[in-house]
Amino acid sequence: MIGLVDCNNFYVSCERVFQPRLEGLPVGVMSNNDGCVIARSNELKALGVEMGTPAFELQQWVNQGRIHLLSSNYELYGDMSARVREVLEEFSAGVEPYSIDEMFVRFDGFDAATTQALARTLYRNVRQFTGIPVCVGVAPTRTLAKLANRAAKKLPEFQGVCVMHDDGDDTRRLLERTALGDVWGVGRRLVERLAIQGIQTAWDLCQADPKAIRRRYSVTLERTVRELQGTPCIELNDAAEPRQRIMTSRSFGRLTGELSDLQDAIRQHAQRGAEKLRQQDSHARAVLVFLKTNRHRPDLPQYSPSVVVELPEPTDDSRPILAAAQQGLEAIYRRGYRFMKAGVMLLDLVDANREQLSLLDTPEREAQRERDHKLMAALDELNGKMGKGTVRLGVPRKNAAWHLRCAHRTPRWTTQWQELRKVKA
């Protein structure tokens, strides 16, 4: 059996843990640059506010005190997600994060009664130890666990916990009342094609012939059918597996055409990418730099270039990566355009421990490489202890155009005060 633990209204719940006054009030969390609503409390949903609603359309309600909108605080959300995972790992060694607010948990080796009791324990303990409300769905496969979790969240009779068995009558009734579009991995276009065959519910799809589905549609949909029938076919990617490329980018707080603004942004993205590179023990062979204008502004000239700069040798050192990124920016920058986004992607990654060295390397070059490695390790250690960005290459200007708008961001409750205590100590 596999369980799915899903945090309810996660971003809003994280804010409420440290601001109890927000309990019971309509609360929303906005996207980067305070653009639109990306998370809603149940109270805000009840007012008819849809996901993706532009924040400026709600400003009158904010001014009247009817609703509360907060800037996104991803450092807080990431830390709270890690805390939820720690609680789950106390009960199962098989915890697989699926997203920042969803985690699969192994329930192998338990009978039905024990599984139900353990699921209920997870439901209580996560709320007790982290303050985050969750719903728990348990089933023989990940696709069924997704449906079980949805039932636990939507149907009051389950009281936040739903355990499904592939051969149970309760499972059949649940599949019969589940629309096809609510099945994990079945998109809108696929729903339309399947409807022509008379397949309109999760139960209809469960009763289909997997081989026929594969011939007519795809092997992916075949796996979904088999999962609905209780046969595990979907495995998540290993979370510890190194990524093949590393992207760092972000939209600007306001449009800018100033080269100095773009240089600051590219410098920050390149340094952050190098940090991620070292965290997964990889080296990069090339750096891609890109810029984007706002395609939704037809009144402005459009120009969204990119360029790849090859590094002299595979490296995880911030300095040559930053130099290559700045070189790429200089190659593609053109005056007369107002950009809304810039980014850096590290390409052609190789395992740092399996790097093939040159036969022409000298002892001096080996010693220099070792000093570079120690320097980067010291930089990462200082930033880890004193807070991200404490030590960096170059000093960014305050209130630059590329900085995000975040006028309503709360403190990083779980990390900021901890950093201050370390400094005082």
GROMACS .gro file of C-alpha atoms in nm:
model
  425
    1MET     CA    1   0.000   0.000   0.000
    2ILE     CA    2   0.109   0.356  -0.072
    3GLY     CA    3  -0.018   0.669   0.096
    4LEU     CA    4  -0.036   1.027  -0.027
    5VAL     CA    5  -0.017   1.302   0.235
    6ASP     CA    6  -0.136   1.632   0.092
    7CYS     CA    7  -0.108   1.958   0.289
    8ASN     CA    8  -0.430   2.159   0.278
    9ASN     CA    9  -0.402   2.509   0.128
   10PHE     CA   10  -0.033   2.476   0.203
   11TYR     CA   11   0.099   2.829   0.151
   12VAL     CA   12  -0.187   2.981   0.348
   13SER     CA   13  -0.150   2.718   0.620
   14CYS     CA   14   0.221   2.801   0.658
   15GLU     CA   15   0.135   3.168   0.710
   16ARG     CA   16  -0.136   3.083   0.962
   17VAL     CA   17   0.100   2.872   1.175
   18PHE     CA   18   0.283   3.190   1.275
   19GLN     CA   19  -0.011   3.429   1.245
   20PRO     CA   20  -0.306   3.264   1.425
   21ARG     CA   21  -0.508   3.583   1.377
   22LEU     CA   22  -0.555   3.474   1.013
   23GLU     CA   23  -0.746   3.160   1.113
   24GLY     CA   24  -1.100   3.171   0.976
   25LEU     CA   25  -1.029   3.476   0.759
   26PRO     CA   26  -1.020   3.491   0.376
   27VAL     CA   27  -0.646   3.471   0.298
   28GLY     CA   28  -0.462   3.445  -0.032
   29VAL     CA   29  -0.096   3.417  -0.129
   30MET     CA   30   0.024   3.597  -0.441
   31SER     CA   31   0.272   3.491  -0.707
   32ASN     CA   32   0.613   3.648  -0.766
   33ASN     CA   33   0.590   4.026  -0.802
   34ASP     CA   34   0.251   4.016  -0.626
   35GLY     CA   35   0.092   3.941  -0.961
   36CYS     CA   36  -0.197   3.702  -0.907
   37VAL     CA   37  -0.346   3.468  -0.647
   38ILE     CA   38  -0.178   3.125  -0.638
   39ALA     CA   39  -0.308   2.992  -0.305
   40ARG     CA   40  -0.644   3.044  -0.135
   41SER     CA   41  -0.793   2.963   0.200
   42ASN     CA   42  -1.133   2.794   0.202
   43GLU     CA   43  -1.284   3.123   0.313
   44LEU     CA   44  -1.138   3.304   0.011
   45LYS     CA   45  -1.265   3.030  -0.221
   46ALA     CA   46  -1.611   3.073  -0.073
   47LEU     CA   47  -1.605   3.438  -0.183
   48GLY     CA   48  -1.567   3.322  -0.543
   49VAL     CA   49  -1.201   3.423  -0.585
   50GLU     CA   50  -1.055   3.197  -0.854
   51MET     CA   51  -0.700   3.068  -0.879
   52GLY     CA   52  -0.495   3.308  -1.092
   53THR     CA   53  -0.711   3.613  -1.019
   54PRO     CA   54  -0.497   3.928  -1.073
   55ALA     CA   55  -0.420   4.091  -0.741
   56PHE     CA   56  -0.516   4.440  -0.859
   57GLU     CA   57  -0.874   4.320  -0.916
   58LEU     CA   58  -0.899   4.242  -0.543
   59GLN     CA   59  -0.740   4.562  -0.415
   60GLN     CA   60  -1.073   4.718  -0.318
   61TRP     CA   61  -1.154   4.419  -0.094
   62VAL     CA   62  -0.806   4.440   0.058
   63ASN     CA   63  -0.852   4.810   0.135
   64GLN     CA   64  -1.187   4.733   0.298
   65GLY     CA   65  -1.027   4.464   0.513
   66ARG     CA   66  -1.253   4.194   0.370
   67ILE     CA   67  -0.963   3.978   0.252
   68HIS     CA   68  -0.590   3.946   0.325
   69LEU     CA   69  -0.332   3.902   0.049
   70LEU     CA   70   0.029   3.806   0.129
   71SER     CA   71   0.341   3.797  -0.084
   72SER     CA   72   0.485   3.452  -0.148
   73ASN     CA   73   0.751   3.340   0.102
   74TYR     CA   74   0.909   3.032  -0.055
   75GLU     CA   75   1.189   2.998   0.200
   76LEU     CA   76   0.926   2.960   0.472
   77TYR     CA   77   0.722   2.715   0.266
   78GLY     CA   78   1.026   2.504   0.182
   79ASP     CA   79   1.128   2.481   0.546
   80MET     CA   80   0.776   2.387   0.657
   81SER     CA   81   0.764   2.120   0.385
   82ALA     CA   82   1.087   1.973   0.524
   83ARG     CA   83   0.932   1.967   0.872
   84VAL     CA   84   0.628   1.778   0.746
   85ARG     CA   85   0.859   1.527   0.582
   86GLU     CA   86   1.052   1.478   0.907
   87VAL     CA   87   0.729   1.389   1.087
   88LEU     CA   88   0.636   1.137   0.818
   89GLU     CA   89   0.982   0.978   0.826
   90GLU     CA   90   0.930   0.893   1.193
   91PHE     CA   91   0.666   0.642   1.080
   92SER     CA   92   0.799   0.526   0.742
   93ALA     CA   93   1.140   0.498   0.580
   94GLY     CA   94   0.978   0.524   0.237
   95VAL     CA   95   0.883   0.892   0.208
   96GLU     CA   96   0.890   1.023  -0.152
   97PRO     CA   97   0.825   1.397  -0.202
   98TYR     CA   98   0.606   1.458  -0.506
   99SER     CA   99   0.578   1.834  -0.469
  100ILE     CA  100   0.632   2.093  -0.197
  101ASP     CA  101   0.296   2.003  -0.040
  102GLU     CA  102   0.249   1.637  -0.141
  103MET     CA  103   0.445   1.329  -0.030
  104PHE     CA  104   0.400   0.960  -0.096
  105VAL     CA  105   0.452   0.731   0.205
  106ARG     CA  106   0.505   0.354   0.198
  107PHE     CA  107   0.257   0.145   0.400
  108ASP     CA  108   0.407  -0.195   0.320
  109GLY     CA  109   0.344  -0.496   0.545
  110PHE     CA  110   0.041  -0.370   0.740
  111ASP     CA  111  -0.302  -0.528   0.755
  112ALA     CA  112  -0.615  -0.322   0.684
  113ALA     CA  113  -0.683  -0.221   1.046
  114THR     CA  114  -0.322  -0.120   1.112
  115THR     CA  115  -0.307   0.076   0.786
  116GLN     CA  116  -0.617   0.272   0.882
  117ALA     CA  117  -0.479   0.344   1.230
  118LEU     CA  118  -0.140   0.452   1.096
  119ALA     CA  119  -0.298   0.682   0.838
  120ARG     CA  120  -0.506   0.841   1.112
  121THR     CA  121  -0.191   0.882   1.326
  122LEU     CA  122  -0.012   1.064   1.043
  123TYR     CA  123  -0.316   1.286   0.998
  124ARG     CA  124  -0.306   1.390   1.365
  125ASN     CA  125   0.069   1.409   1.417
  126VAL     CA  126   0.153   1.631   1.122
  127ARG     CA  127  -0.102   1.886   1.244
  128GLN     CA  128   0.016   1.856   1.604
  129PHE     CA  129   0.391   1.885   1.539
  130THR     CA  130   0.393   2.133   1.248
  131GLY     CA  131   0.057   2.311   1.262
  132ILE     CA  132  -0.012   2.214   0.899
  133PRO     CA  133  -0.349   2.044   0.827
  134VAL     CA  134  -0.328   1.749   0.588
  135CYS     CA  135  -0.541   1.484   0.421
  136VAL     CA  136  -0.424   1.124   0.382
  137GLY     CA  137  -0.520   0.884   0.103
  138VAL     CA  138  -0.396   0.523   0.104
  139ALA     CA  139  -0.435   0.268  -0.177
  140PRO     CA  140  -0.245  -0.011  -0.359
  141THR     CA  141  -0.114   0.226  -0.631
  142ARG     CA  142  -0.016   0.591  -0.664
  143THR     CA  143  -0.303   0.670  -0.899
  144LEU     CA  144  -0.556   0.522  -0.656
  145ALA     CA  145  -0.380   0.699  -0.367
  146LYS     CA  146  -0.433   1.028  -0.551
  147LEU     CA  147  -0.804   0.954  -0.580
  148ALA     CA  148  -0.821   0.842  -0.216
  149ASN     CA  149  -0.657   1.166  -0.108
  150ARG     CA  150  -0.902   1.367  -0.315
  151ALA     CA  151  -1.191   1.183  -0.149
  152ALA     CA  152  -1.041   1.246   0.196
  153LYS     CA  153  -1.028   1.617   0.116
  154LYS     CA  154  -1.362   1.660  -0.061
  155LEU     CA  155  -1.595   1.415   0.117
  156PRO     CA  156  -1.677   1.490   0.484
  157GLU     CA  157  -1.754   1.125   0.570
  158PHE     CA  158  -1.385   1.034   0.546
  159GLN     CA  159  -1.280   1.302   0.799
  160GLY     CA  160  -0.948   1.362   0.627
  161VAL     CA  161  -0.839   0.997   0.586
  162CYS     CA  162  -0.944   0.756   0.309
  163VAL     CA  163  -0.807   0.402   0.268
  164MET     CA  164  -0.896   0.227  -0.059
  165HIS     CA  165  -0.856  -0.140  -0.148
  166ASP     CA  166  -0.857  -0.240  -0.514
  167ASP     CA  167  -1.128  -0.505  -0.466
  168GLY     CA  168  -1.355  -0.323  -0.220
  169ASP     CA  169  -1.710  -0.209  -0.285
  170ASP     CA  170  -1.626   0.131  -0.141
  171THR     CA  171  -1.351   0.166  -0.400
  172ARG     CA  172  -1.593   0.085  -0.683
  173ARG     CA  173  -1.848   0.338  -0.561
  174LEU     CA  174  -1.578   0.603  -0.534
  175LEU     CA  175  -1.450   0.536  -0.887
  176GLU     CA  176  -1.804   0.547  -1.025
  177ARG     CA  177  -1.858   0.896  -0.883
  178THR     CA  178  -1.517   1.026  -0.993
  179ALA     CA  179  -1.511   1.217  -1.322
  180LEU     CA  180  -1.249   1.107  -1.573
  181GLY     CA  181  -1.081   1.446  -1.561
  182ASP     CA  182  -1.007   1.397  -1.191
  183VAL     CA  183  -0.786   1.093  -1.257
  184TRP     CA  184  -0.413   1.164  -1.220
  185GLY     CA  185  -0.254   1.207  -1.563
  186VAL     CA  186  -0.576   1.227  -1.770
  187GLY     CA  187  -0.590   1.569  -1.935
  188ARG     CA  188  -0.877   1.757  -2.093
  189ARG     CA  189  -0.809   1.650  -2.451
  190LEU     CA  190  -0.780   1.288  -2.347
  191VAL     CA  191  -1.111   1.317  -2.163
  192GLU     CA  192  -1.276   1.434  -2.485
  193ARG     CA  193  -1.130   1.146  -2.688
  194LEU     CA  194  -1.224   0.885  -2.429
  195ALA     CA  195  -1.579   1.022  -2.405
  196ILE     CA  196  -1.634   0.920  -2.767
  197GLN     CA  197  -1.579   0.560  -2.652
  198GLY     CA  198  -1.826   0.604  -2.369
  199ILE     CA  199  -1.554   0.626  -2.103
  200GLN     CA  200  -1.663   0.906  -1.873
  201THR     CA  201  -1.575   0.803  -1.518
  202ALA     CA  202  -1.275   0.656  -1.339
  203TRP     CA  203  -1.467   0.328  -1.312
  204ASP     CA  204  -1.524   0.317  -1.689
  205LEU     CA  205  -1.152   0.358  -1.746
  206CYS     CA  206  -1.074   0.096  -1.482
  207GLN     CA  207  -1.290  -0.157  -1.674
  208ALA     CA  208  -1.118  -0.090  -2.008
  209ASP     CA  209  -0.878  -0.340  -2.167
  210PRO     CA  210  -0.523  -0.213  -2.095
  211LYS     CA  211  -0.379  -0.355  -2.417
  212ALA     CA  212  -0.652  -0.198  -2.629
  213ILE     CA  213  -0.595   0.136  -2.452
  214ARG     CA  214  -0.226   0.110  -2.531
  215ARG     CA  215  -0.286   0.040  -2.900
  216ARG     CA  216  -0.531   0.326  -2.939
  217TYR     CA  217  -0.376   0.584  -2.708
  218SER     CA  218  -0.040   0.536  -2.534
  219VAL     CA  219   0.159   0.325  -2.293
  220THR     CA  220   0.118   0.603  -2.036
  221LEU     CA  221  -0.261   0.568  -2.037
  222GLU     CA  222  -0.223   0.191  -2.023
  223ARG     CA  223  -0.028   0.230  -1.701
  224THR     CA  224  -0.304   0.450  -1.562
  225VAL     CA  225  -0.563   0.179  -1.638
  226ARG     CA  226  -0.353  -0.088  -1.470
  227GLU     CA  227  -0.299   0.139  -1.168
  228LEU     CA  228  -0.675   0.188  -1.138
  229GLN     CA  229  -0.705  -0.192  -1.145
  230GLY     CA  230  -0.462  -0.217  -0.851
  231THR     CA  231  -0.137  -0.305  -1.031
  232PRO     CA  232   0.150  -0.065  -0.947
  233CYS     CA  233   0.306   0.067  -1.270
  234ILE     CA  234   0.424   0.420  -1.184
  235GLU     CA  235   0.744   0.488  -0.996
  236LEU     CA  236   0.863   0.835  -0.906
  237ASN     CA  237   1.202   0.956  -1.015
  238ASP     CA  238   1.466   0.924  -0.748
  239ALA     CA  239   1.468   1.258  -0.569
  240ALA     CA  240   1.841   1.219  -0.504
  241GLU     CA  241   1.924   1.168  -0.872
  242PRO     CA  242   2.131   1.462  -1.000
  243ARG     CA  243   1.956   1.693  -1.242
  244GLN     CA  244   2.082   1.706  -1.598
  245ARG     CA  245   2.058   2.084  -1.616
  246ILE     CA  246   2.012   2.361  -1.362
  247MET     CA  247   1.796   2.665  -1.433
  248THR     CA  248   1.782   2.982  -1.225
  249SER     CA  249   1.560   3.268  -1.341
  250ARG     CA  250   1.297   3.506  -1.218
  251SER     CA  251   1.071   3.780  -1.352
  252PHE     CA  252   1.167   4.138  -1.266
  253GLY     CA  253   0.976   4.365  -1.034
  254ARG     CA  254   0.944   4.611  -1.323
  255LEU     CA  255   1.057   4.628  -1.685
  256THR     CA  256   1.413   4.746  -1.739
  257GLY     CA  257   1.649   4.804  -2.025
  258GLU     CA  258   1.949   4.907  -1.815
  259LEU     CA  259   2.254   4.686  -1.866
  260SER     CA  260   2.356   4.733  -1.500
  261ASP     CA  261   2.021   4.588  -1.386
  262LEU     CA  262   2.061   4.288  -1.614
  263GLN     CA  263   2.419   4.234  -1.498
  264ASP     CA  264   2.306   4.228  -1.135
  265ALA     CA  265   2.031   3.978  -1.212
  266ILE     CA  266   2.256   3.749  -1.417
  267ARG     CA  267   2.523   3.765  -1.146
  268GLN     CA  268   2.276   3.647  -0.881
  269HIS     CA  269   2.134   3.370  -1.101
  270ALA     CA  270   2.480   3.244  -1.198
  271GLN     CA  271   2.593   3.229  -0.836
  272ARG     CA  272   2.276   3.050  -0.726
  273GLY     CA  273   2.314   2.801  -1.010
  274ALA     CA  274   2.674   2.730  -0.908
  275GLU     CA  275   2.560   2.666  -0.549
  276LYS     CA  276   2.303   2.413  -0.671
  277LEU     CA  277   2.572   2.255  -0.887
  278ARG     CA  278   2.797   2.200  -0.586
  279GLN     CA  279   2.509   2.067  -0.379
  280GLN     CA  280   2.461   1.777  -0.620
  281ASP     CA  281   2.838   1.723  -0.679
  282SER     CA  282   2.828   1.807  -1.048
  283HIS     CA  283   3.034   2.015  -1.287
  284ALA     CA  284   2.899   2.215  -1.583
  285ARG     CA  285   3.055   2.233  -1.927
  286ALA     CA  286   2.848   2.524  -2.062
  287VAL     CA  287   2.633   2.818  -1.954
  288LEU     CA  288   2.316   2.938  -2.130
  289VAL     CA  289   2.202   3.297  -2.076
  290PHE     CA  290   1.865   3.431  -2.188
  291LEU     CA  291   1.659   3.749  -2.175
  292LYS     CA  292   1.287   3.799  -2.231
  293THR     CA  293   1.073   4.098  -2.311
  294ASN     CA  294   0.704   4.102  -2.223
  295ARG     CA  295   0.514   3.938  -2.511
  296HIS     CA  296   0.190   4.068  -2.361
  297ARG     CA  297   0.303   4.424  -2.436
  298PRO     CA  298   0.260   4.459  -2.815
  299ASP     CA  299   0.320   4.832  -2.774
  300LEU     CA  300   0.685   4.756  -2.693
  301PRO     CA  301   0.952   4.611  -2.926
  302GLN     CA  302   1.009   4.239  -2.869
  303TYR     CA  303   1.346   4.067  -2.832
  304SER     CA  304   1.407   3.742  -2.643
  305PRO     CA  305   1.759   3.621  -2.719
  306SER     CA  306   1.971   3.342  -2.572
  307VAL     CA  307   2.328   3.226  -2.610
  308VAL     CA  308   2.541   2.931  -2.491
  309VAL     CA  309   2.894   2.997  -2.367
  310GLU     CA  310   3.127   2.699  -2.334
  311LEU     CA  311   3.341   2.686  -2.020
  312PRO     CA  312   3.717   2.632  -2.053
  313GLU     CA  313   3.680   2.314  -1.847
  314PRO     CA  314   3.401   2.147  -1.646
  315THR     CA  315   3.366   2.334  -1.318
  316ASP     CA  316   3.145   2.414  -1.020
  317ASP     CA  317   3.342   2.728  -0.932
  318SER     CA  318   3.120   3.035  -0.918
  319ARG     CA  319   3.384   3.262  -1.068
  320PRO     CA  320   3.429   3.110  -1.417
  321ILE     CA  321   3.056   3.038  -1.433
  322LEU     CA  322   2.982   3.401  -1.350
  323ALA     CA  323   3.238   3.522  -1.605
  324ALA     CA  324   3.081   3.306  -1.877
  325ALA     CA  325   2.733   3.430  -1.787
  326GLN     CA  326   2.839   3.793  -1.807
  327GLN     CA  327   3.012   3.722  -2.139
  328GLY     CA  328   2.691   3.574  -2.273
  329LEU     CA  329   2.488   3.874  -2.152
  330GLU     CA  330   2.721   4.117  -2.329
  331ALA     CA  331   2.681   3.917  -2.650
  332ILE     CA  332   2.300   3.930  -2.656
  333TYR     CA  333   2.221   4.263  -2.491
  334ARG     CA  334   2.072   4.529  -2.717
  335ARG     CA  335   1.968   4.880  -2.623
  336GLY     CA  336   1.613   4.995  -2.684
  337TYR     CA  337   1.437   4.696  -2.528
  338ARG     CA  338   1.270   4.666  -2.189
  339PHE     CA  339   1.315   4.321  -2.042
  340MET     CA  340   1.091   4.145  -1.793
  341LYS     CA  341   1.301   3.836  -1.720
  342ALA     CA  342   1.656   3.704  -1.730
  343GLY     CA  343   1.797   3.363  -1.649
  344VAL     CA  344   2.095   3.130  -1.647
  345MET     CA  345   2.097   2.758  -1.725
  346LEU     CA  346   2.395   2.533  -1.655
  347LEU     CA  347   2.427   2.266  -1.924
  348ASP     CA  348   2.604   1.941  -2.000
  349LEU     CA  349   2.650   1.842  -1.636
  350VAL     CA  350   2.895   1.571  -1.533
  351ASP     CA  351   2.963   1.394  -1.205
  352ALA     CA  352   3.234   1.588  -1.019
  353ASN     CA  353   3.382   1.263  -0.887
  354ARG     CA  354   3.416   1.113  -1.235
  355GLU     CA  355   3.558   1.409  -1.420
  356GLN     CA  356   3.826   1.318  -1.671
  357LEU     CA  357   4.131   1.539  -1.611
  358SER     CA  358   4.368   1.656  -1.880
  359LEU     CA  359   4.699   1.476  -1.933
  360LEU     CA  360   4.859   1.821  -1.954
  361ASP     CA  361   4.765   1.914  -1.598
  362THR     CA  362   5.061   2.027  -1.388
  363PRO     CA  363   5.107   1.989  -1.011
  364GLU     CA  364   5.055   2.364  -0.984
  365ARG     CA  365   4.720   2.337  -1.162
  366GLU     CA  366   4.616   2.051  -0.934
  367ALA     CA  367   4.707   2.259  -0.629
  368GLN     CA  368   4.513   2.556  -0.766
  369ARG     CA  369   4.208   2.337  -0.828
  370GLU     CA  370   4.222   2.217  -0.467
  371ARG     CA  371   4.240   2.577  -0.338
  372ASP     CA  372   3.944   2.672  -0.557
  373HIS     CA  373   3.746   2.381  -0.416
  374LYS     CA  374   3.822   2.487  -0.057
  375LEU     CA  375   3.726   2.846  -0.134
  376MET     CA  376   3.385   2.748  -0.272
  377ALA     CA  377   3.329   2.510   0.021
  378ALA     CA  378   3.404   2.793   0.265
  379LEU     CA  379   3.166   3.025   0.079
  380ASP     CA  380   2.885   2.769   0.093
  381GLU     CA  381   2.950   2.698   0.461
  382LEU     CA  382   2.932   3.068   0.551
  383ASN     CA  383   2.609   3.116   0.357
  384GLY     CA  384   2.466   2.805   0.519
  385LYS     CA  385   2.543   2.933   0.869
  386MET     CA  386   2.481   3.304   0.827
  387GLY     CA  387   2.200   3.302   0.572
  388LYS     CA  388   2.173   3.286   0.194
  389GLY     CA  389   2.356   3.566   0.017
  390THR     CA  390   2.573   3.663   0.313
  391VAL     CA  391   2.887   3.610   0.102
  392ARG     CA  392   2.851   3.676  -0.269
  393LEU     CA  393   3.047   3.790  -0.570
  394GLY     CA  394   2.959   4.153  -0.630
  395VAL     CA  395   2.728   4.376  -0.429
  396PRO     CA  396   2.374   4.407  -0.572
  397ARG     CA  397   2.213   4.748  -0.565
  398LYS     CA  398   1.913   4.800  -0.341
  399ASN     CA  399   1.571   4.848  -0.500
  400ALA     CA  400   1.700   4.754  -0.843
  401ALA     CA  401   1.442   4.692  -1.114
  402TRP     CA  402   1.511   4.319  -1.122
  403HIS     CA  403   1.417   4.279  -0.754
  404LEU     CA  404   1.079   4.118  -0.700
  405ARG     CA  405   0.779   4.313  -0.576
  406CYS     CA  406   0.686   4.163  -0.240
  407ALA     CA  407   0.522   4.441  -0.042
  408HIS     CA  408   0.324   4.200   0.176
  409ARG     CA  409   0.580   3.931   0.254
  410THR     CA  410   0.590   3.800   0.608
  411PRO     CA  411   0.921   3.726   0.785
  412ARG     CA  412   1.097   3.395   0.726
  413TRP     CA  413   0.963   3.283   1.064
  414THR     CA  414   1.147   2.948   1.079
  415THR     CA  415   1.487   3.063   0.953
  416GLN     CA  416   1.530   3.437   0.997
  417TRP     CA  417   1.528   3.440   1.377
  418GLN     CA  418   1.749   3.134   1.384
  419GLU     CA  419   2.005   3.319   1.170
  420LEU     CA  420   1.991   3.618   1.407
  421ARG     CA  421   2.055   3.395   1.706
  422LYS     CA  422   2.361   3.248   1.534
  423VAL     CA  423   2.499   3.596   1.469
  424LYS     CA  424   2.448   3.702   1.831
  425ALA     CA  425   2.610   3.381   1.955
   0.00000   0.00000   0.00000
